[in-house]
Amino acid sequence: MKNQVNNKTDQYAEVIVNEKGSDKVGIRLSPHVNYMELGDSNPEALGLYMVKSLNKYSIVYCHMVEPRMKIGLENTKFSQSLQTMRKAFNNAFMVASGKMETKLLKRTEEILSLMAACSWLIQIFQGDLNLMLLSTRTIDKHSIHVILLLAILIILSLKTLLRHINSPSGLLGSLHSSSCKYLVNHHKNNQLQERMFSETPTLPLLTPYKMGKYNLSHRIVLAPLTRQRFYDNVPQPHTVLYYSQRATKGGLLIAEATNVSDTAKGVSNSGFQPDGQAPVSSTDKPISSPVEGMHFTPPRRLRTNEIPQIVDDFRIAARNAIEAGFDGVEIHGAHGFLIDQFMKDQVNDRTDQYGGSLENRCRFSLEIVEAIVNEIGSDKVGIRLSPHVNYMESTDSDPEALGLYMVKSLNKYSIAYCHMVEPRMEIGAENTKFSKSLLPMRKAFNNTFIVAGGYDREDGNKAIEENRGDLVAYGRLFLANPDLPRRFELDASLNQYNRETFYTHDPVVGYTDYPFLEDTI
């Protein structure tokens, strides 16, 4: 069996080298190791054959596990040597003793610099892919702070490669936070979800869809969710696990928002701002009604000559996201954040070219869109809007006119999608009904239209069936049900989400511990 596996691995190596280039490929082998009774009668011959065969591909390295690596045993001695294989391999030869320690970079700037300027190295191990990041350059401190109002659009990478390999693994390489590797391999989850696409789907939500250059296998989208699970603004290993749990081949995941600069920390107070300064806004009016448990410092109105720098912060953040390996970015123009504050006439009381008329109030958001499109390309850009939603007193006297003006203006940039929040989405309200319609905006927008706002299985299917949207974004249901597409396919019962654990910092509770369907049977 072990010989068969390694012959298959040799074939995988050739496919990946041809696809990505030999300078981006390494391999890990353990000919001497008997793990789960996967042993070989002549491990020396097996290892020697493999390294000699690998020489013809000129891969970067061969990573060989020492024979002393035995599961459950510590501090065992060498019983045999890898010297013969080491001498036979032409390039870098890595050895491992079996006790794996993950050493994360501890400095925020080091890790963010690594994320923002990285190159991929693909490692093959019995059909699974481990993704690693190598720092290729440094970036200035300002560029490192890729943090608010940009939600990261993730569409599973390596689509072409996965078609060749047929791996069932769900991979989320774009959130790796250090130079060490994380194996993301949840066979039971992915085998379950892969079966969903092996049959012709009958539900509208499970029909394929082409979003620009991206071929989606279904229309269920993970909505961006604020979850506060980063430490010092740095993604952790549990973040990788969270997204990989919700990954399906050809699925669209939108990650939580990240700040574009030091001052971009949302509806905020001076304690979160550099040097204790006031948070910036389109206005200097404070929130009139206090929110229990929250304190907001009166904002500082941005000067006209400061706005171009804010626009450029978005541009730099978008560039850094693409350089880090993400497929695109979603501009967060909803829910009371800075862009929303400029668009809504009940907040924006400016008298310059960024205030007053509808055209002026939307100028800031459209300047950001244009800057990002020019930087990374229109096919990598989406935007989230909530003209009907009154969040943190960010409301507009004519939300229909605002939404319609925005989608018509966005058409000239040909961005990938517009992500619109339904008017029924009211903070704190559950199971509310549609009060108004997004249909005029849906009809006016030329490209993909994503709808969000408390959808369930029936509502989502109906929205697709009635052509009210191309894709449907799910937040709380997808959080509590990592295998949501599979559950929708089977019309299975759903896990109930726990609102009390939405915003904790625990890496597991309320984040990665929601059970899969098979675990509840």
XYZ file of C-alpha atoms in Angstrom:
521
model
C 0.000 0.000 0.000
C 2.745 2.429 0.894
C 4.457 1.952 -2.463
C 1.165 2.667 -4.203
C 0.737 5.872 -2.210
C 4.203 7.125 -3.060
C 3.805 6.313 -6.761
C 0.664 8.407 -6.654
C 2.575 11.157 -4.851
C 5.173 11.101 -7.652
C 2.353 11.724 -10.133
C 1.004 14.548 -7.967
C 4.432 16.149 -7.914
C 4.591 16.200 -11.706
C 1.112 17.727 -12.010
C 1.863 20.470 -9.488
C 5.312 21.249 -10.883
C 3.800 21.647 -14.344
C 1.065 23.859 -12.911
C 3.034 26.073 -10.503
C 6.714 25.637 -11.318
C 9.356 23.569 -9.551
C 10.575 26.559 -7.506
C 7.296 26.584 -5.555
C 7.084 22.887 -4.657
C 8.399 20.770 -1.791
C 7.464 17.282 -0.594
C 7.322 15.510 2.773
C 8.046 11.761 3.025
C 8.314 9.239 5.863
C 9.476 5.896 4.396
C 10.623 4.575 7.796
C 7.561 5.580 9.775
C 4.840 3.038 10.486
C 1.849 5.246 11.233
C -1.624 3.654 11.349
C 0.031 0.412 10.168
C 1.182 2.101 6.969
C 4.573 0.424 6.820
C 6.937 -0.778 4.089
C 9.105 -3.911 4.015
C 12.098 -2.016 2.606
C 11.875 1.654 3.631
C 15.473 2.417 2.597
C 14.824 1.287 -0.978
C 11.520 3.154 -1.058
C 13.035 6.429 0.146
C 16.025 6.151 -2.181
C 13.807 5.450 -5.172
C 11.621 8.478 -4.367
C 14.421 11.022 -3.963
C 16.140 9.852 -7.144
C 12.839 10.071 -9.026
C 12.164 13.536 -7.610
C 15.480 14.868 -8.896
C 14.109 15.075 -12.416
C 11.495 17.644 -11.268
C 14.069 19.946 -9.558
C 11.687 20.746 -6.715
C 12.828 23.113 -3.944
C 13.265 20.545 -1.199
C 12.586 17.080 0.133
C 11.380 17.002 3.752
C 12.205 13.609 5.286
C 10.995 12.313 8.666
C 13.630 10.488 10.727
C 13.045 6.805 11.567
C 13.048 7.677 15.274
C 9.672 9.406 14.814
C 7.279 6.970 16.501
C 3.775 7.984 17.540
C 3.477 8.248 21.313
C 7.188 7.919 22.053
C 9.370 10.839 23.096
C 13.143 11.186 22.967
C 13.703 7.948 21.066
C 17.102 7.400 19.500
C 18.083 7.130 15.861
C 17.734 3.554 14.708
C 18.593 4.093 11.051
C 20.006 6.824 8.878
C 18.713 9.069 6.104
C 22.234 9.747 4.888
C 21.849 7.667 1.718
C 18.751 9.575 0.688
C 20.295 12.886 1.657
C 23.292 12.209 -0.607
C 21.088 11.060 -3.495
C 18.830 14.165 -3.511
C 20.128 17.124 -5.534
C 18.437 20.052 -3.768
C 17.627 21.116 -0.190
C 17.106 18.235 2.228
C 15.042 18.873 5.367
C 14.951 16.454 8.295
C 12.327 16.208 11.050
C 12.557 14.361 14.340
C 8.849 13.913 14.815
C 8.087 16.326 17.622
C 6.423 19.203 15.811
C 6.334 22.600 17.434
C 4.486 25.505 15.878
C 6.391 28.714 16.505
C 4.308 31.707 15.534
C 5.882 35.056 14.894
C 4.999 37.210 17.866
C 5.326 40.741 16.571
C 2.241 42.126 14.865
C 4.199 44.003 12.249
C 6.278 40.961 11.357
C 3.222 38.804 10.776
C 1.232 41.402 8.873
C 4.284 42.165 6.775
C 4.546 38.464 6.015
C 0.858 38.295 5.062
C 1.040 41.394 2.893
C 4.165 40.329 1.012
C 4.248 36.593 0.584
C 4.782 33.838 -1.918
C 3.125 30.426 -1.873
C 5.001 27.178 -1.450
C 2.983 24.018 -1.956
C 3.836 20.823 -0.097
C 2.418 17.409 -0.959
C 1.768 14.689 1.626
C -0.286 11.651 0.575
C -2.659 13.723 -1.517
C -3.088 16.580 0.939
C -1.774 20.099 0.441
C -0.021 22.090 3.131
C 0.257 25.786 2.345
C 3.242 27.771 3.542
C 4.182 31.423 3.327
C 7.647 32.785 2.727
C 8.442 36.466 3.248
C 9.615 37.979 -0.023
C 9.953 41.623 0.889
C 9.264 44.115 3.634
C 6.668 46.844 3.546
C 6.455 50.190 5.250
C 4.709 50.499 8.579
C 1.746 52.378 7.144
C 1.007 49.595 4.681
C 1.139 46.994 7.435
C -2.053 48.307 9.058
C -4.514 46.636 6.757
C -7.407 46.788 9.247
C -11.321 48.238 8.916
C -13.970 48.758 6.287
C -12.514 46.158 3.917
C -14.049 42.736 4.212
C -11.882 40.183 2.505
C -13.468 38.253 -0.339
C -12.261 34.666 -0.362
C -12.945 32.270 -3.174
C -11.083 29.025 -2.648
C -7.680 29.155 -4.246
C -5.987 26.531 -6.389
C -9.159 25.668 -8.313
C -7.251 24.470 -11.360
C -4.908 22.431 -9.219
C -7.727 20.785 -7.316
C -9.367 19.758 -10.569
C -6.185 17.843 -11.418
C -5.697 16.248 -8.030
C -9.332 15.620 -7.030
C -8.394 16.276 -3.424
C -11.376 16.367 -1.046
C -9.598 18.822 1.227
C -11.050 22.282 1.774
C -8.155 24.731 1.719
C -8.005 28.265 3.018
C -4.454 29.347 2.351
C -5.105 33.055 2.334
C -5.454 33.356 6.109
C -2.194 31.775 7.154
C -0.556 34.093 9.664
C 3.047 32.937 9.893
C 5.813 31.124 8.111
C 4.856 27.805 9.694
C 2.406 25.514 7.929
C -1.071 24.476 8.945
C -2.631 21.304 7.613
C -6.288 21.973 6.911
C -7.765 18.587 6.216
C -11.248 17.833 7.484
C -12.058 14.675 5.550
C -15.427 13.948 7.058
C -16.688 17.474 6.476
C -15.371 17.753 2.960
C -16.420 14.289 1.860
C -19.926 15.132 3.012
C -19.940 18.450 1.189
C -18.275 17.080 -1.937
C -21.071 14.527 -2.300
C -23.491 17.405 -2.498
C -22.028 18.430 -5.837
C -21.741 14.942 -7.287
C -25.464 14.926 -7.991
C -27.558 17.336 -9.986
C -28.830 19.923 -7.485
C -32.561 20.519 -7.327
C -32.673 23.567 -5.070
C -32.184 27.033 -6.589
C -29.571 27.785 -3.923
C -27.549 24.767 -5.026
C -27.404 25.628 -8.707
C -24.037 26.769 -10.126
C -23.401 30.412 -10.929
C -20.688 32.287 -12.818
C -19.628 35.499 -11.079
C -17.368 37.203 -13.572
C -14.362 34.922 -13.960
C -15.302 32.824 -10.920
C -17.316 29.623 -11.359
C -19.330 29.064 -8.196
C -20.811 25.633 -7.554
C -23.671 26.985 -5.443
C -25.215 30.302 -4.393
C -24.848 30.153 -0.604
C -22.354 32.788 0.542
C -20.722 33.195 3.941
C -21.502 36.779 4.948
C -18.839 38.940 6.638
C -19.239 38.591 10.399
C -17.528 40.650 13.091
C -16.140 38.041 15.478
C -13.167 39.608 17.323
C -11.157 36.377 17.256
C -7.872 38.005 16.192
C -5.184 38.873 18.724
C -3.486 42.249 18.199
C -5.136 42.350 14.760
C -3.313 39.162 13.734
C -5.177 36.069 12.401
C -4.505 32.915 14.402
C -4.573 29.182 13.527
C -8.174 28.906 14.743
C -9.161 31.439 12.069
C -7.894 29.054 9.410
C -9.905 26.248 10.977
C -13.063 28.386 11.107
C -13.002 29.215 7.397
C -11.905 25.759 6.297
C -14.859 24.263 8.180
C -17.191 26.395 6.064
C -15.370 25.862 2.786
C -16.850 23.956 -0.140
C -15.305 23.466 -3.540
C -16.427 26.453 -5.599
C -17.972 28.248 -2.600
C -17.732 31.968 -1.855
C -16.601 33.062 1.621
C -16.412 36.697 2.696
C -14.254 37.242 5.768
C -14.785 39.723 8.570
C -13.871 43.372 8.112
C -10.342 44.629 8.652
C -9.168 48.200 9.276
C -7.435 50.090 6.499
C -5.459 52.357 8.857
C -4.758 53.123 12.517
C -7.698 55.514 12.723
C -10.193 53.235 10.928
C -11.770 51.448 13.856
C -15.421 51.992 13.079
C -18.004 53.522 15.349
C -15.412 54.117 17.973
C -14.112 56.015 20.981
C -10.835 57.733 21.698
C -9.507 54.702 23.586
C -9.174 52.831 20.277
C -7.607 55.732 18.404
C -3.925 56.714 18.028
C -2.827 59.053 20.835
C -6.371 59.115 22.202
C -7.686 61.334 19.423
C -11.361 61.522 18.464
C -12.606 59.100 15.784
C -13.071 60.641 12.345
C -16.409 60.953 10.562
C -18.323 62.968 7.964
C -19.681 64.983 10.891
C -18.840 66.122 14.395
C -22.298 65.245 15.754
C -22.213 62.630 18.536
C -24.608 59.691 18.743
C -27.614 61.093 20.592
C -28.936 57.922 22.250
C -26.420 55.974 24.356
C -26.155 52.236 23.769
C -26.025 50.059 26.875
C -22.505 48.860 27.563
C -20.948 51.015 24.830
C -19.263 54.391 24.986
C -18.727 56.592 21.944
C -16.500 59.648 21.821
C -17.915 62.569 19.786
C -16.292 62.298 16.340
C -14.088 64.773 14.526
C -15.291 65.982 11.135
C -12.730 65.124 8.440
C -11.322 68.187 6.724
C -11.774 68.267 2.962
C -8.034 68.032 2.353
C -7.791 64.914 4.569
C -10.230 62.841 2.517
C -7.821 61.931 -0.334
C -5.530 60.283 2.244
C -8.418 58.144 3.532
C -9.202 57.104 -0.046
C -5.567 56.143 -0.502
C -5.651 54.072 2.692
C -8.335 51.935 1.066
C -6.266 51.608 -2.119
C -3.167 50.466 -0.225
C -5.177 48.026 1.896
C -6.732 46.485 -1.227
C -3.319 46.077 -2.846
C -1.935 44.445 0.288
C -4.872 42.029 0.411
C -4.254 40.875 -3.151
C -0.503 40.568 -2.543
C -1.314 38.424 0.496
C -3.153 35.954 -1.736
C -6.812 36.891 -1.414
C -8.967 36.686 -4.531
C -10.518 40.095 -4.027
C -11.877 42.632 -1.570
C -15.305 43.729 -0.466
C -15.595 47.409 0.435
C -17.631 47.775 3.613
C -20.053 50.611 2.856
C -22.793 49.469 5.240
C -23.956 49.468 8.864
C -22.843 52.870 10.079
C -19.165 52.668 9.179
C -17.355 55.616 7.640
C -18.575 55.214 4.051
C -22.152 54.822 5.301
C -21.757 57.959 7.414
C -20.858 59.941 4.305
C -23.777 58.581 2.245
C -26.615 59.013 4.764
C -28.165 62.480 4.974
C -29.152 62.117 8.636
C -25.452 61.895 9.521
C -23.646 63.868 6.817
C -24.144 67.587 7.442
C -21.180 68.780 5.385
C -21.266 71.850 3.162
C -18.286 70.983 0.922
C -18.244 68.754 -2.186
C -18.766 65.696 0.039
C -22.065 66.848 1.557
C -25.514 68.113 0.685
C -26.742 66.575 -2.559
C -27.021 62.849 -3.177
C -24.185 63.070 -5.697
C -21.925 64.820 -3.191
C -22.703 62.414 -0.348
C -21.851 59.424 -2.538
C -18.665 61.007 -3.885
C -16.445 59.604 -1.109
C -17.598 55.998 -1.614
C -17.250 56.176 -5.390
C -13.754 57.684 -5.135
C -12.789 54.673 -3.005
C -14.286 52.276 -5.549
C -12.439 53.960 -8.401
C -9.113 53.942 -6.531
C -9.384 50.236 -5.695
C -10.558 49.250 -9.189
C -7.593 51.107 -10.701
C -5.259 49.363 -8.260
C -6.375 45.717 -8.412
C -8.889 45.452 -11.270
C -12.686 45.619 -11.311
C -13.124 41.824 -11.328
C -11.650 41.634 -7.819
C -13.904 44.246 -6.208
C -17.277 44.042 -4.476
C -19.116 46.453 -2.189
C -21.579 46.016 0.664
C -24.352 48.609 1.107
C -27.286 48.998 3.504
C -29.296 52.065 2.408
C -32.396 50.952 4.354
C -30.657 50.026 7.583
C -30.490 52.438 10.514
C -27.505 51.313 12.529
C -25.938 53.632 15.100
C -28.273 56.393 13.881
C -26.869 56.154 10.358
C -30.062 56.627 8.396
C -31.248 58.363 5.233
C -34.457 60.195 4.415
C -34.783 58.440 1.037
C -32.977 55.081 1.124
C -34.485 53.900 -2.181
C -33.058 56.896 -4.034
C -29.689 56.437 -2.298
C -29.457 52.756 -3.169
C -30.563 53.293 -6.753
C -28.080 56.116 -7.294
C -25.240 54.008 -5.926
C -25.865 50.910 -8.055
C -26.249 52.978 -11.219
C -23.015 54.812 -10.433
C -21.227 51.515 -9.701
C -22.097 50.163 -13.143
C -19.469 52.294 -14.833
C -16.737 50.559 -12.801
C -17.941 47.027 -13.716
C -17.162 45.665 -10.255
C -17.760 41.966 -9.580
C -20.764 42.363 -7.320
C -22.970 44.562 -5.158
C -23.872 43.063 -1.783
C -27.084 44.670 -0.510
C -28.625 44.258 2.944
C -32.400 43.825 2.964
C -34.539 46.476 4.691
C -35.928 43.764 6.973
C -32.487 43.480 8.592
C -33.058 45.470 11.779
C -30.533 45.272 14.612
C -31.971 43.245 17.460
C -35.067 42.117 15.568
C -35.629 38.447 14.761
C -37.718 36.922 11.972
C -38.905 40.249 10.601
C -40.608 40.359 7.230
C -39.719 42.301 4.111
C -40.902 45.865 4.465
C -39.548 47.219 1.213
C -37.947 45.837 -1.905
C -34.464 45.900 -3.371
C -35.818 44.974 -6.790
C -35.244 48.414 -8.392
C -31.595 48.259 -7.314
C -31.279 44.628 -8.380
C -32.648 45.459 -11.835
C -30.467 48.559 -12.204
C -27.176 46.819 -11.339
C -25.435 45.144 -14.268
C -23.392 42.459 -12.519
C -23.824 39.980 -9.656
C -26.294 41.049 -6.966
C -25.942 39.479 -3.504
C -28.762 39.827 -0.985
C -28.467 39.454 2.809
C -30.718 39.911 5.790
C -31.996 37.035 7.903
C -32.667 34.553 5.106
C -33.518 30.946 5.858
C -33.605 27.991 3.455
C -37.077 28.774 2.092
C -36.483 32.529 1.750
C -33.146 31.983 0.021
C -34.510 29.566 -2.530
C -37.413 31.893 -3.215
C -35.073 34.863 -3.694
C -33.118 32.957 -6.360
C -36.249 31.526 -7.930
C -37.893 34.951 -8.190
C -34.672 36.512 -9.492
C -34.405 38.943 -6.573
C -30.743 38.107 -6.246
C -28.008 35.999 -7.814
C -26.464 34.875 -4.527
C -27.680 34.845 -0.911
C -25.381 35.661 2.012
C -25.916 33.869 5.327
C -24.409 35.047 8.603
C -25.746 33.580 11.846
C -26.955 30.358 10.208
C -23.579 29.777 8.537
C -21.787 30.521 11.798
C -23.800 27.889 13.663
C -23.855 25.407 10.767
C -20.446 25.049 9.113
C -21.970 22.539 6.673
C -24.930 24.782 5.823
C -25.065 23.908 2.082
C -25.277 20.206 2.927
C -28.000 20.784 5.512
C -29.984 22.851 3.012
C -29.655 20.079 0.440
C -31.055 17.490 2.854
C -33.509 19.903 4.501
C -31.892 18.773 7.742
C -32.330 20.387 11.137
C -30.050 23.320 11.953
C -27.875 24.061 14.964
C -29.120 27.034 16.970
C -26.649 29.884 17.225
C -25.700 31.281 20.624
C -25.754 35.076 20.541
C -23.866 35.271 23.846
C -20.736 33.830 22.214
C -20.791 36.012 19.075
C -18.150 38.479 20.268
C -16.004 36.565 22.730
C -12.273 36.084 22.143
C -12.336 32.338 22.741
C -10.721 30.492 19.784
C -13.195 27.605 20.063
C -16.417 28.410 21.910
C -19.037 29.793 19.560
C -16.534 29.808 16.725
C -15.114 26.426 15.710
C -17.128 24.115 17.999
C -20.476 24.057 16.180
C -21.102 20.403 15.160
C -21.402 19.075 11.634
C -24.504 17.181 10.610
C -22.787 13.798 10.822
C -21.737 14.548 14.396
C -25.350 14.975 15.457
C -26.650 11.749 13.899
